[in-house]
Amino acid sequence: MAYETLIVDIKDHVALIRLNRPDAMNALNTKLLSELADAMKAADATDKVRCMVLTGSDKAFAAGADVKEMADKSFVAAYQEDLFGPACDAIAGLRKPVIAAVSGYALGGGCELAMMCDFIIAADTAKFGQPEINLGIVAGMGGTQRLTRLVGMSKAMDMHLTGRFMDAEEAERAGLVSRVVPVKKLMDEAMSAADKIAEKSQITVKAVKESVGRAYEGSLREGLLFERRMFHMMFASEDRTEGMQAFLEKRTPQFRDQ
């Protein structure tokens, strides 16, 4: 499918999805988010894709939500259309893993979009921020919630209240990103990680994603019980049998997603 605001390329079971509004530094508007949700749901639904990589340009992953689109909206209009809500819920609800490969600016909605992914690989040029306060608004795509869970209350308060940016080194130190690489190696690193995930049993991949999600969103007691049940459930899969047998026989497992 052709998209106006995205470039989608599927190769070796990995869907590379690139935000493509260069004239607006990939600012997120309703059109882009709607197309992104559609593209990611399609990738989530096909056996051709086992992992996704979401990226932007070297200059900007996404420099925020599109202020031009929001400037004249009333509360009633934003509330009635649930501005940005359905697309964000769809992206956050994907079952297959999504890696954010971030270079340049990931601000406001861009930072929030990166945090909707399962983990972030950042170029050493990346800058993260939630500067909505400078516009007289609060984050609306999960920024106050996800950032606080990832980096803690003090740093999240600092980011949201001052609007300051966090560079890649600080973002890794704070736990916002999983690793930092030179900008020229960003896509190679992200695609290599996606390829490794694509090689695994997709039953187990989904179980891992759901289990870690429970830790992120729920209580420790509930998460431990969910994890244990997932662990037990894996003993019903052929891939678990194959994985353990391959380990004992010192060979590479041949997973069949069964």
GROMACS .gro file of C-alpha atoms in nm:
model
  258
    1MET     CA    1   0.000   0.000   0.000
    2ALA     CA    2   0.122   0.351  -0.084
    3TYR     CA    3   0.125   0.611   0.193
    4GLU     CA    4   0.158   0.989   0.173
    5THR     CA    5   0.351   1.032   0.496
    6LEU     CA    6   0.539   0.703   0.530
    7ILE     CA    7   0.787   0.486   0.346
    8VAL     CA    8   0.738   0.115   0.421
    9ASP     CA    9   0.981  -0.157   0.319
   10ILE     CA   10   0.949  -0.523   0.419
   11LYS     CA   11   1.258  -0.739   0.390
   12ASP     CA   12   1.356  -1.066   0.559
   13HIS     CA   13   1.054  -1.057   0.792
   14VAL     CA   14   1.133  -0.704   0.917
   15ALA     CA   15   0.912  -0.406   0.832
   16LEU     CA   16   1.108  -0.083   0.816
   17ILE     CA   17   0.865   0.206   0.856
   18ARG     CA   18   1.005   0.554   0.799
   19LEU     CA   19   0.818   0.874   0.886
   20ASN     CA   20   0.825   1.093   0.577
   21ARG     CA   21   0.720   1.454   0.626
   22PRO     CA   22   1.061   1.614   0.557
   23ASP     CA   23   0.928   1.967   0.517
   24ALA     CA   24   0.778   1.950   0.868
   25MET     CA   25   1.060   1.757   1.041
   26ASN     CA   26   0.819   1.462   1.059
   27ALA     CA   27   0.574   1.650   1.280
   28LEU     CA   28   0.287   1.422   1.374
   29ASN     CA   29  -0.053   1.516   1.238
   30THR     CA   30  -0.376   1.322   1.211
   31LYS     CA   31  -0.290   1.199   0.861
   32LEU     CA   32   0.052   1.066   0.956
   33LEU     CA   33  -0.068   0.897   1.275
   34SER     CA   34  -0.364   0.741   1.094
   35GLU     CA   35  -0.140   0.606   0.818
   36LEU     CA   36   0.115   0.488   1.074
   37ALA     CA   37  -0.149   0.300   1.272
   38ASP     CA   38  -0.281   0.139   0.952
   39ALA     CA   39   0.069   0.040   0.834
   40MET     CA   40   0.169  -0.103   1.170
   41LYS     CA   41  -0.157  -0.294   1.214
   42ALA     CA   42  -0.110  -0.442   0.866
   43ALA     CA   43   0.244  -0.548   0.956
   44ASP     CA   44   0.117  -0.691   1.283
   45ALA     CA   45  -0.140  -0.901   1.095
   46THR     CA   46   0.083  -1.058   0.829
   47ASP     CA   47   0.312  -1.358   0.861
   48LYS     CA   48   0.559  -1.179   0.636
   49VAL     CA   49   0.656  -0.953   0.929
   50ARG     CA   50   0.804  -1.072   1.257
   51CYS     CA   51   0.944  -0.742   1.386
   52MET     CA   52   0.913  -0.372   1.301
   53VAL     CA   53   1.161  -0.085   1.302
   54LEU     CA   54   1.021   0.267   1.321
   55THR     CA   55   1.247   0.558   1.226
   56GLY     CA   56   1.253   0.908   1.081
   57SER     CA   57   1.537   1.105   0.921
   58ASP     CA   58   1.889   1.182   1.041
   59LYS     CA   59   1.769   1.528   1.144
   60ALA     CA   60   1.446   1.433   1.316
   61PHE     CA   61   1.269   1.119   1.428
   62ALA     CA   62   0.969   1.345   1.483
   63ALA     CA   63   0.997   1.701   1.607
   64GLY     CA   64   0.659   1.699   1.782
   65ALA     CA   65   0.290   1.711   1.706
   66ASP     CA   66   0.186   1.944   1.424
   67VAL     CA   67   0.110   2.275   1.594
   68LYS     CA   68  -0.053   2.415   1.279
   69GLU     CA   69  -0.316   2.143   1.297
   70MET     CA   70  -0.384   2.200   1.667
   71ALA     CA   71  -0.368   2.580   1.692
   72ASP     CA   72  -0.733   2.657   1.613
   73LYS     CA   73  -0.895   2.356   1.780
   74SER     CA   74  -1.136   2.404   2.069
   75PHE     CA   75  -1.166   2.176   2.369
   76VAL     CA   76  -1.493   2.042   2.231
   77ALA     CA   77  -1.336   1.959   1.894
   78ALA     CA   78  -1.031   1.790   2.048
   79TYR     CA   79  -1.245   1.594   2.293
   80GLN     CA   80  -1.515   1.495   2.047
   81GLU     CA   81  -1.267   1.357   1.791
   82ASP     CA   82  -1.045   1.211   2.065
   83LEU     CA   83  -0.747   1.389   1.908
   84PHE     CA   84  -0.460   1.142   1.848
   85GLY     CA   85  -0.622   0.884   2.078
   86PRO     CA   86  -0.732   0.600   1.845
   87ALA     CA   87  -0.405   0.592   1.650
   88CYS     CA   88  -0.192   0.594   1.965
   89ASP     CA   89  -0.401   0.317   2.122
   90ALA     CA   90  -0.361   0.107   1.806
   91ILE     CA   91   0.017   0.153   1.799
   92ALA     CA   92   0.056   0.077   2.168
   93GLY     CA   93  -0.159  -0.236   2.128
   94LEU     CA   94   0.053  -0.412   1.866
   95ARG     CA   95   0.152  -0.770   1.950
   96LYS     CA   96   0.473  -0.784   1.748
   97PRO     CA   97   0.788  -0.608   1.870
   98VAL     CA   98   0.861  -0.255   1.752
   99ILE     CA   99   1.205  -0.096   1.774
  100ALA     CA  100   1.236   0.282   1.756
  101ALA     CA  101   1.554   0.394   1.578
  102VAL     CA  102   1.593   0.758   1.680
  103SER     CA  103   1.824   1.016   1.526
  104GLY     CA  104   1.800   1.388   1.579
  105TYR     CA  105   1.496   1.540   1.746
  106ALA     CA  106   1.234   1.328   1.922
  107LEU     CA  107   1.029   1.597   2.091
  108GLY     CA  108   0.678   1.611   2.229
  109GLY     CA  109   0.472   1.366   2.027
  110GLY     CA  110   0.791   1.233   1.872
  111CYS     CA  111   0.929   1.136   2.212
  112GLU     CA  112   0.590   0.990   2.301
  113LEU     CA  113   0.581   0.788   1.979
  114ALA     CA  114   0.928   0.648   2.048
  115MET     CA  115   0.813   0.546   2.397
  116MET     CA  116   0.517   0.356   2.250
  117CYS     CA  117   0.772   0.123   2.091
  118ASP     CA  118   0.918  -0.170   2.282
  119PHE     CA  119   1.264  -0.022   2.306
  120ILE     CA  120   1.464   0.266   2.164
  121ILE     CA  121   1.801   0.254   1.993
  122ALA     CA  122   1.936   0.608   1.972
  123ALA     CA  123   2.199   0.771   1.755
  124ASP     CA  124   2.450   0.985   1.941
  125THR     CA  125   2.279   1.286   1.780
  126ALA     CA  126   1.939   1.212   1.936
  127LYS     CA  127   1.765   1.467   2.156
  128PHE     CA  128   1.452   1.386   2.355
  129GLY     CA  129   1.209   1.628   2.514
  130GLN     CA  130   0.855   1.699   2.627
  131PRO     CA  131   0.837   2.076   2.573
  132GLU     CA  132   0.457   2.101   2.555
  133ILE     CA  133   0.459   2.341   2.849
  134ASN     CA  134   0.608   2.604   2.617
  135LEU     CA  135   0.284   2.587   2.414
  136GLY     CA  136   0.058   2.613   2.717
  137ILE     CA  137  -0.048   2.248   2.700
  138VAL     CA  138   0.037   1.915   2.861
  139ALA     CA  139   0.159   1.604   2.681
  140GLY     CA  140  -0.133   1.418   2.522
  141MET     CA  141   0.009   1.094   2.384
  142GLY     CA  142   0.141   0.936   2.702
  143GLY     CA  143   0.434   1.162   2.783
  144THR     CA  144   0.357   1.224   3.149
  145GLN     CA  145   0.283   0.856   3.206
  146ARG     CA  146   0.542   0.661   3.005
  147LEU     CA  147   0.833   0.898   3.069
  148THR     CA  148   0.770   0.884   3.445
  149ARG     CA  149   0.770   0.504   3.441
  150LEU     CA  150   1.090   0.494   3.236
  151VAL     CA  151   1.306   0.759   3.402
  152GLY     CA  152   1.138   0.824   3.738
  153MET     CA  153   0.933   1.108   3.880
  154SER     CA  154   1.211   1.362   3.943
  155LYS     CA  155   1.359   1.357   3.593
  156ALA     CA  156   1.014   1.341   3.431
  157MET     CA  157   0.903   1.645   3.629
  158ASP     CA  158   1.220   1.826   3.525
  159MET     CA  159   1.160   1.747   3.157
  160HIS     CA  160   0.791   1.838   3.155
  161LEU     CA  161   0.811   2.148   3.373
  162THR     CA  162   1.118   2.310   3.217
  163GLY     CA  163   1.079   2.179   2.862
  164ARG     CA  164   1.451   2.104   2.844
  165PHE     CA  165   1.595   1.845   2.605
  166MET     CA  166   1.779   1.528   2.705
  167ASP     CA  167   2.071   1.416   2.490
  168ALA     CA  168   2.135   1.055   2.395
  169GLU     CA  169   2.395   0.994   2.667
  170GLU     CA  170   2.163   1.117   2.942
  171ALA     CA  171   1.871   0.926   2.790
  172GLU     CA  172   2.066   0.600   2.807
  173ARG     CA  173   2.185   0.675   3.159
  174ALA     CA  174   1.828   0.750   3.269
  175GLY     CA  175   1.683   0.434   3.114
  176LEU     CA  176   1.485   0.598   2.834
  177VAL     CA  177   1.688   0.427   2.558
  178SER     CA  178   1.844   0.082   2.549
  179ARG     CA  179   2.165   0.175   2.367
  180VAL     CA  180   2.341   0.460   2.189
  181VAL     CA  181   2.537   0.416   1.867
  182PRO     CA  182   2.709   0.648   1.617
  183VAL     CA  183   2.454   0.799   1.381
  184LYS     CA  184   2.609   0.626   1.079
  185LYS     CA  185   2.555   0.288   1.244
  186LEU     CA  186   2.202   0.351   1.374
  187MET     CA  187   2.005   0.167   1.107
  188ASP     CA  188   2.250  -0.123   1.091
  189GLU     CA  189   2.218  -0.165   1.467
  190ALA     CA  190   1.838  -0.141   1.465
  191MET     CA  191   1.798  -0.379   1.173
  192SER     CA  192   2.043  -0.626   1.328
  193ALA     CA  193   1.838  -0.627   1.649
  194ALA     CA  194   1.518  -0.675   1.448
  195ASP     CA  195   1.673  -0.962   1.253
  196LYS     CA  196   1.768  -1.136   1.578
  197ILE     CA  197   1.412  -1.100   1.709
  198ALA     CA  198   1.271  -1.227   1.379
  199GLU     CA  199   1.474  -1.548   1.418
  200LYS     CA  200   1.308  -1.636   1.749
  201SER     CA  201   0.989  -1.833   1.810
  202GLN     CA  202   0.709  -1.583   1.759
  203ILE     CA  203   0.501  -1.753   2.026
  204THR     CA  204   0.776  -1.685   2.277
  205VAL     CA  205   0.837  -1.332   2.144
  206LYS     CA  206   0.474  -1.240   2.205
  207ALA     CA  207   0.484  -1.398   2.553
  208VAL     CA  208   0.795  -1.197   2.641
  209LYS     CA  209   0.638  -0.873   2.517
  210GLU     CA  210   0.319  -0.933   2.715
  211SER     CA  211   0.511  -1.031   3.030
  212VAL     CA  212   0.741  -0.728   3.027
  213GLY     CA  213   0.438  -0.511   2.955
  214ARG     CA  214   0.277  -0.639   3.274
  215ALA     CA  215   0.583  -0.535   3.472
  216TYR     CA  216   0.569  -0.189   3.315
  217GLU     CA  217   0.197  -0.133   3.370
  218GLY     CA  218   0.091  -0.339   3.673
  219SER     CA  219   0.190  -0.443   4.023
  220LEU     CA  220   0.480  -0.676   4.105
  221ARG     CA  221   0.249  -0.943   4.249
  222GLU     CA  222   0.027  -0.952   3.938
  223GLY     CA  223   0.329  -0.942   3.708
  224LEU     CA  224   0.501  -1.234   3.880
  225LEU     CA  225   0.188  -1.447   3.854
  226PHE     CA  226   0.140  -1.356   3.486
  227GLU     CA  227   0.505  -1.437   3.410
  228ARG     CA  228   0.482  -1.775   3.585
  229ARG     CA  229   0.170  -1.870   3.391
  230MET     CA  230   0.338  -1.765   3.065
  231PHE     CA  231   0.638  -1.978   3.160
  232HIS     CA  232   0.414  -2.277   3.226
  233MET     CA  233   0.221  -2.217   2.904
  234MET     CA  234   0.536  -2.237   2.694
  235PHE     CA  235   0.563  -2.608   2.781
  236ALA     CA  236   0.266  -2.667   2.550
  237SER     CA  237   0.452  -2.535   2.244
  238GLU     CA  238   0.657  -2.733   1.995
  239ASP     CA  239   0.905  -2.447   1.983
  240ARG     CA  240   0.986  -2.497   2.353
  241THR     CA  241   1.060  -2.865   2.287
  242GLU     CA  242   1.273  -2.777   1.984
  243GLY     CA  243   1.459  -2.499   2.168
  244MET     CA  244   1.556  -2.718   2.462
  245GLN     CA  245   1.645  -3.015   2.241
  246ALA     CA  246   1.862  -2.794   2.020
  247PHE     CA  247   2.041  -2.664   2.329
  248LEU     CA  248   2.112  -3.016   2.451
  249GLU     CA  249   2.231  -3.120   2.105
  250LYS     CA  250   2.443  -2.804   2.068
  251ARG     CA  251   2.276  -2.691   1.743
  252THR     CA  252   2.075  -2.392   1.621
  253PRO     CA  253   1.701  -2.434   1.691
  254GLN     CA  254   1.459  -2.446   1.399
  255PHE     CA  255   1.151  -2.271   1.530
  256ARG     CA  256   0.816  -2.320   1.351
  257ASP     CA  257   0.596  -2.087   1.560
  258GLN     CA  258   0.394  -2.380   1.691
   0.00000   0.00000   0.00000
